[in-house]
Coordinates of C-alpha atoms in Angstrom, one line a residue:
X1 CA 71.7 130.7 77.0
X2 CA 68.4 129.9 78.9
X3 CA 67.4 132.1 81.9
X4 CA 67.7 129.0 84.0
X5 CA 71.2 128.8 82.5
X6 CA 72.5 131.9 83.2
X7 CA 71.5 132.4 86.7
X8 CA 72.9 128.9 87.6
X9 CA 76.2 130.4 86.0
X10 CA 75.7 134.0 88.2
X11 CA 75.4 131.7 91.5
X12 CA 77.8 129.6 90.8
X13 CA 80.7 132.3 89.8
X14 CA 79.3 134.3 92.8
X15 CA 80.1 131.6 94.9
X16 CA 83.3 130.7 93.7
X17 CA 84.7 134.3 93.5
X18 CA 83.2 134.5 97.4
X19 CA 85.1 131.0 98.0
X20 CA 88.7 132.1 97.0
X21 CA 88.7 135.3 97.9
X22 CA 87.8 133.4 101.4
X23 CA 90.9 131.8 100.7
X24 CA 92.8 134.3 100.3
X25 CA 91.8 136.1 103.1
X26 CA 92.0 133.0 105.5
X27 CA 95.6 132.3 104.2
X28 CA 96.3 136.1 104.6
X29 CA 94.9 136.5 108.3
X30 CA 96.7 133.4 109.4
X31 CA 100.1 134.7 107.5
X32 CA 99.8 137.7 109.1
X33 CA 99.3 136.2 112.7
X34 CA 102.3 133.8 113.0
X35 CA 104.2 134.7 109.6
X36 CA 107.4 135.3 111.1
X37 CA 107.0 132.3 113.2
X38 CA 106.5 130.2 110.4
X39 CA 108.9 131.5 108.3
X40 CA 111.4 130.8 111.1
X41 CA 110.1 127.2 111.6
X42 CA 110.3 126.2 108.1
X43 CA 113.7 128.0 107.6
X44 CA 114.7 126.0 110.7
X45 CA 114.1 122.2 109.0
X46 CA 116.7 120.5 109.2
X47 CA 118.0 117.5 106.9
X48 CA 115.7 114.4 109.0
X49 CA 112.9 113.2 106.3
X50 CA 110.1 113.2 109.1
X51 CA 110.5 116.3 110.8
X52 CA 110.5 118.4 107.4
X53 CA 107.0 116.9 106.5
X54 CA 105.8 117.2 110.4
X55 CA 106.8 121.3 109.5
X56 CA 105.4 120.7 106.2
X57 CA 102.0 119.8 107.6
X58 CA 102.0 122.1 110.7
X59 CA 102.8 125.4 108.3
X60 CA 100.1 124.5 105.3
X61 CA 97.4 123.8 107.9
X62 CA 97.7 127.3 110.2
X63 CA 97.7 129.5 106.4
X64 CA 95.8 126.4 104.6
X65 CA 97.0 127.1 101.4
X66 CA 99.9 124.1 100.2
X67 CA 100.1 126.3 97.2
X68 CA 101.5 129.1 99.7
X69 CA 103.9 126.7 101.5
X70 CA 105.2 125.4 98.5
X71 CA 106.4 129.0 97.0
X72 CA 107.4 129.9 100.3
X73 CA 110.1 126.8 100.1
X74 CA 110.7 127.1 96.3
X75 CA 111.6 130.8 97.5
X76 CA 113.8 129.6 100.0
X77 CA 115.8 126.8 97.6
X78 CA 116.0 129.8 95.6
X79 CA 117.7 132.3 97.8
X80 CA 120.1 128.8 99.1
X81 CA 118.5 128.7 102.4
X82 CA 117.0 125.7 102.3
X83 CA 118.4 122.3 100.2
X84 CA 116.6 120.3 97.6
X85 CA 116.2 117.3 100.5
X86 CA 114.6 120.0 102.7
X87 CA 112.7 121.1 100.6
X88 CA 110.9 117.7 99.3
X89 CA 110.1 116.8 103.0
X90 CA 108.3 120.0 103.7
X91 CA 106.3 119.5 100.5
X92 CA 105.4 116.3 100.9
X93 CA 103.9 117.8 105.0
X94 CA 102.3 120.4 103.0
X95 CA 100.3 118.0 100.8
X96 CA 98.6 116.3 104.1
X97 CA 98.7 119.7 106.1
X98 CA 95.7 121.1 102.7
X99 CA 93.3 118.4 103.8
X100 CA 92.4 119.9 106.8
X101 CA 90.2 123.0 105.2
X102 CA 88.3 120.3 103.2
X103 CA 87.6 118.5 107.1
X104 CA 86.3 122.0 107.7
X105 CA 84.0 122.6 105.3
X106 CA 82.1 118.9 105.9
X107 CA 81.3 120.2 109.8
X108 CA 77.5 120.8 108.9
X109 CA 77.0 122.4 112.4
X110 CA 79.1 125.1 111.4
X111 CA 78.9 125.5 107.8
X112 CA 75.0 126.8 107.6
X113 CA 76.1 129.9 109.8
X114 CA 78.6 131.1 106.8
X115 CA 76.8 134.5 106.5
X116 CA 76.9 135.5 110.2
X117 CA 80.3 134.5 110.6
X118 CA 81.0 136.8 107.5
X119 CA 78.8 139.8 109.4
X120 CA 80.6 139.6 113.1
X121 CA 83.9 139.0 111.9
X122 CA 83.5 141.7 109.2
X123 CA 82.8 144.0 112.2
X124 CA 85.8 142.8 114.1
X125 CA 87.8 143.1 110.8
X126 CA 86.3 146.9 110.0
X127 CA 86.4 148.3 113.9
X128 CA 88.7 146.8 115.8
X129 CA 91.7 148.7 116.9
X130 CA 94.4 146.3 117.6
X131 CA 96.2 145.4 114.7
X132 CA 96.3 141.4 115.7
X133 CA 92.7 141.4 116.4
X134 CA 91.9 142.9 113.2
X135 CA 93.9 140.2 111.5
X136 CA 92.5 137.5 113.3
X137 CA 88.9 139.0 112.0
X138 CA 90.3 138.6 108.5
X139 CA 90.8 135.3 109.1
X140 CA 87.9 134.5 110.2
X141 CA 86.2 135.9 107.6
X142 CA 88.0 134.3 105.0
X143 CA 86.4 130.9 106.8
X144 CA 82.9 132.4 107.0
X145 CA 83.4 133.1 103.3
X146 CA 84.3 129.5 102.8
X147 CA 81.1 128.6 104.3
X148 CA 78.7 130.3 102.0
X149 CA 80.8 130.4 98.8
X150 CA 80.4 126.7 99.1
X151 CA 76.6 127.1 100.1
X152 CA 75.9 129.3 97.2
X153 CA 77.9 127.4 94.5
X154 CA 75.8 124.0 96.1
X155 CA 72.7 125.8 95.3
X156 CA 73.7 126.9 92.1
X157 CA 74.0 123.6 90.9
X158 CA 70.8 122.3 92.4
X159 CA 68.8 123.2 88.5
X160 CA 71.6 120.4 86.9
X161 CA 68.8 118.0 88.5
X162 CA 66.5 119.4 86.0
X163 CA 68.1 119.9 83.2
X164 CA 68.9 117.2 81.0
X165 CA 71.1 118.7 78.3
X166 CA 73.7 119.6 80.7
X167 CA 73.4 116.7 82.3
X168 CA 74.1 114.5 79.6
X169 CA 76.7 117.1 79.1
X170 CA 78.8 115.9 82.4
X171 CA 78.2 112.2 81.6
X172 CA 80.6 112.5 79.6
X173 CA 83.1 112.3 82.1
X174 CA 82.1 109.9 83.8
X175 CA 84.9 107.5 85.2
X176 CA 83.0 104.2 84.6
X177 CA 85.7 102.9 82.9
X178 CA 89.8 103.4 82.9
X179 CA 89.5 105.7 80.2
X180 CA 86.9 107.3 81.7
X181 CA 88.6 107.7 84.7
X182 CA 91.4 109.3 82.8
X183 CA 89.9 111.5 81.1
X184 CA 88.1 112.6 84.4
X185 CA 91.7 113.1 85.8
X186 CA 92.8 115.8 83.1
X187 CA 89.8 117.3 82.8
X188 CA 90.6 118.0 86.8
X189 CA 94.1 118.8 86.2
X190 CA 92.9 121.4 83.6
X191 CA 90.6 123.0 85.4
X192 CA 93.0 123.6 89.0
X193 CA 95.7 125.1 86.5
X194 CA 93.4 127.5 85.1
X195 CA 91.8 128.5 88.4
X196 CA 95.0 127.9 90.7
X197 CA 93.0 126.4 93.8
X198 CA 92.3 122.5 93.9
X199 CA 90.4 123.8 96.9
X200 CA 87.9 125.6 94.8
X201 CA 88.0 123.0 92.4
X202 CA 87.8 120.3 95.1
X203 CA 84.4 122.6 96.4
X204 CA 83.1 122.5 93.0
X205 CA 83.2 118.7 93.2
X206 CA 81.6 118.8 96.5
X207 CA 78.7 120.6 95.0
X208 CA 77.9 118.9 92.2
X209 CA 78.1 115.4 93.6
X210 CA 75.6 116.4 97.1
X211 CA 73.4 117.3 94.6
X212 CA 73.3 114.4 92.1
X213 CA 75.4 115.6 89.3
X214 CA 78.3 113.5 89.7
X215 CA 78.8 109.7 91.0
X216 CA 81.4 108.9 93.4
X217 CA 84.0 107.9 90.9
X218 CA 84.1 110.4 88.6
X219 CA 84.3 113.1 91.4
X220 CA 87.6 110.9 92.7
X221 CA 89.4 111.1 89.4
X222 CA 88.4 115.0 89.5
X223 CA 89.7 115.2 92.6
X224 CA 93.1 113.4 91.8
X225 CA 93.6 115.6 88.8
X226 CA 93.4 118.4 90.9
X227 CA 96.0 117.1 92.7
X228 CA 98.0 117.9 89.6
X229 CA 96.9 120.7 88.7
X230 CA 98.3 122.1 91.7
X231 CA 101.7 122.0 90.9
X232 CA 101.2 124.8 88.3
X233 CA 101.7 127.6 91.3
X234 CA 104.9 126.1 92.2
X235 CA 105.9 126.3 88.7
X236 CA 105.1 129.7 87.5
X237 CA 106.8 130.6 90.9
X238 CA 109.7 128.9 89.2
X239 CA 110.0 131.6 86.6
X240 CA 113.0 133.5 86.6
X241 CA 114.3 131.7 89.8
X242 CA 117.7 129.7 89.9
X243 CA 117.8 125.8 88.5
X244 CA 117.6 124.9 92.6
X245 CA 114.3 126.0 92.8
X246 CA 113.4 124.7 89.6
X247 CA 114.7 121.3 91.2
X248 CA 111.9 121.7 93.9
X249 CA 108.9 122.7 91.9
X250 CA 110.1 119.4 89.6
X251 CA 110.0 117.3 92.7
X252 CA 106.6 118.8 93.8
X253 CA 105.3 118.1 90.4
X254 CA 106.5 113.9 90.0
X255 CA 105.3 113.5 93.4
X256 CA 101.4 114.4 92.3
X257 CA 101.9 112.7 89.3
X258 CA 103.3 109.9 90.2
X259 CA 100.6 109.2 93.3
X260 CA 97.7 109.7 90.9
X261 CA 99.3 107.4 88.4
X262 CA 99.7 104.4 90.7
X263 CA 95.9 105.0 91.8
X264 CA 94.8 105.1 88.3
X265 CA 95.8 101.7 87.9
X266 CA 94.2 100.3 91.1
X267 CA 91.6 103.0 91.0
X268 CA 88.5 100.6 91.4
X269 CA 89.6 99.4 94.8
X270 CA 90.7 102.8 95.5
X271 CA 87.1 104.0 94.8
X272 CA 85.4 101.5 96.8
X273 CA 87.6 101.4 100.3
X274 CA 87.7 105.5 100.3
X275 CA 83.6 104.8 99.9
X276 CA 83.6 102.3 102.9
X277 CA 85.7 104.6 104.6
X278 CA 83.5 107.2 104.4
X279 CA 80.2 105.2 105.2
X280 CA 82.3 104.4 108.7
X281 CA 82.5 107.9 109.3
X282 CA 79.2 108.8 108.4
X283 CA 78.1 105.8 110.5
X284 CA 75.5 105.4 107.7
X285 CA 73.9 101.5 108.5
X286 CA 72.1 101.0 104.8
X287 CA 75.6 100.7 103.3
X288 CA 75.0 103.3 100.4
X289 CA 76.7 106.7 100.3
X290 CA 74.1 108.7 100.8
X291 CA 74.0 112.3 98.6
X292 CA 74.6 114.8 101.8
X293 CA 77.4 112.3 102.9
X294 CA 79.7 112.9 99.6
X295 CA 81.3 116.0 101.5
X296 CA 82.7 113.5 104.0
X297 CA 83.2 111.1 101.2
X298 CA 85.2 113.1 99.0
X299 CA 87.1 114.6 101.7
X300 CA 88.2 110.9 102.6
X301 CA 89.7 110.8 99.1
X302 CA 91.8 113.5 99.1
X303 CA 93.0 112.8 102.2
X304 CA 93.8 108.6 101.8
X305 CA 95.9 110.4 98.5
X306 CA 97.9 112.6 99.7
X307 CA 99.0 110.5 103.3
X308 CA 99.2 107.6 101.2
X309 CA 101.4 108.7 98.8
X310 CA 103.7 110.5 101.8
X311 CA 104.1 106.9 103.1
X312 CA 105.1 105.1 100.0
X313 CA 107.9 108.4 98.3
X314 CA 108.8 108.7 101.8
X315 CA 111.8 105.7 102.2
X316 CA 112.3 107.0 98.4
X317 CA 113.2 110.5 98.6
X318 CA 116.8 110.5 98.7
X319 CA 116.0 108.8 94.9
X320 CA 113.6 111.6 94.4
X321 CA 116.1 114.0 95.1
X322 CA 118.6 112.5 92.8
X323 CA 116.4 112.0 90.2
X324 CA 115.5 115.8 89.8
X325 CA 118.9 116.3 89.6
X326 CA 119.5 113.8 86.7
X327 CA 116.6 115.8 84.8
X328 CA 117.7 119.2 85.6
X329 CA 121.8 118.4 86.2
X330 CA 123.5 121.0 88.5
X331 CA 126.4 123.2 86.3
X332 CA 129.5 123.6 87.2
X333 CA 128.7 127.6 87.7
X334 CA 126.1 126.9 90.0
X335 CA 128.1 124.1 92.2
X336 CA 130.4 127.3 92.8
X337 CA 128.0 129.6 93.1
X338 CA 127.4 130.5 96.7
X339 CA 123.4 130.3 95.7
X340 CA 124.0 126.9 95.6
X341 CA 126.1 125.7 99.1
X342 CA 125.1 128.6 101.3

């Protein structure tokens, strides 16, 4: 390993440990703050489609984590608070309600101040008497943490424009073509169920495309398989718990899969509106996505996913529903058990 080679590693691990530990603490903070609240409000859902995703989205983007929504309502299938139907609505909310913290990270009057939002709020965090104060420091310093885990992973990258091997390396997922594209997708899903955060992996994305590293389509497939990779918390959340629950994390899981699936097939078109989408946002006049604009750009991706696929499952899942339960049958124990029918 060359010098160059290693420090770009030491950056770029520094940044991503800084990044999700940022995570954590923002999710934490925000828990802490209104968790009872929220616990009540999802608890409270009741059986209408649209006002489980409406929670769905409102819960995942005050602790921005869908990962933490979606265990919180596997737990609550488990336990029999909360039925299958309720559940898929607020999981379908929670996979709009994630986009939000990537919106965040593209405000570039905010994100350059990452360090002093980490010192003043680390002061609030360390001094502060009042419980809820210090909370809401933690919070905030989870987001300041955001901030420069994403600048420091960004400039960590910045040597890949000057080194050729590595490169060459990354061209070789490059989503030119359908297979391509696939292979871009599992690579994506790979990497978000070993490091349980599309965020992070989303970030990593980010960073490599502003500076040149990756094209616009190969970072949308990346993206996409992120979205699958998701679904592993769910699962693992899964183990141990009743078949229920198991029902949930299943639907959570076809959902993703099934949304990146349909845009693998159209993804060419998918790839070029997301990119006109973006250049409207960006207001950029030449008509080519320029490199600092692939925040923005990418953030349009995951976004147009995620709402899209809501709106076409959503007449659909009643079918969803019974679908999971044709995979994973309910026993005749369990329809008696009082886990089951609360």
């Amino acid at each position: 390993m060359t010098p160059q080679v290693a420090e770009m590693a030491q950056t770029v691990l520094g940044g991503l440990g800084i990044f999700l530990l940022g995570m954590k603490l923002l999710s934490d903070g925000m828990q802490a703050i209104a968790g009872s609240k929220l616990i009540r409000l999802i608890h409270a859902v009741t059986d209408k489609r649209l006002i489980g995703i409406l929670v769905g989205i409102g819960v995942t983007c005050v602790i921005q984590s869908s990962s933490a929504t979606t265990v919180m309502v596997v737990g609550f299938v488990n336990s029999g608070l909360m039925t299958l139907m309720q559940a898929i609505g607020v999981i379908f909310g929670a996979n709009i309600g994630t986009t939000l913290s990537l919106w965040i990270l593209t405000l570039p009057a905010v994100s350059k101040y990452g360090a002093l939002i980490i010192g003043v709020s680390a002061m609030v965090y360390l001094f502060a008497r009042k419980e809820r104060t210090r909370f809401i420091g933690m919070a905030v310093l989870g987001l300041g943490m955001l901030f420069f885990g994403m600048e420091l992973m960004s400039d960590g990258f910045k040597p890949l424009q000057e080194t050729p091997s590595l490169r060459n390396a990354l061209a070789l997922f490059e989503a030119g073509s359908t297979a391509g594209f696939i292979k871009s997708v599992l690579v994506g899903t790979v990497v978000t169920a070993i490091v349980q955060s599309s965020a992070a992996v989303i970030v990593i994305v980010m960073s490599l495309a502003v500076n040149g590293v990756l094209d616009f389509p190969t970072s949308v497939a990346i993206v996409l398989g992120s979205n699958i990779g998701t679904t592993i918390t769910a699962a693992l959340a899964c183990i141990g718990a009743s078949r229920a629950a198991i029902r949930a994390s299943l639907a959570h899981t076809l959902f993703n899969v099934f949304g990146v699936l349909c845009v693998t097939l159209v993804h060419t078109p998918f790839v070029a509106f997301t990119e006109k989408a973006a250049l409207l946002i960006t207001r950029n006049p030449t008509g080519v996505l320029a490199l600092k604009d692939f925040t923005v750009a990418i953030a349009c991706v995951h976004t147009l996913f995620n709402v899209s696929c809501t709106i076409i499952l959503f007449p659909f899942m009643k079918a969803l529903a019974a679908f999971v339960t044709l995979l994973i049958p309910v026993r005749t124990s369990e329809a008696k058990s009082e886990a089951y029918r609360p």
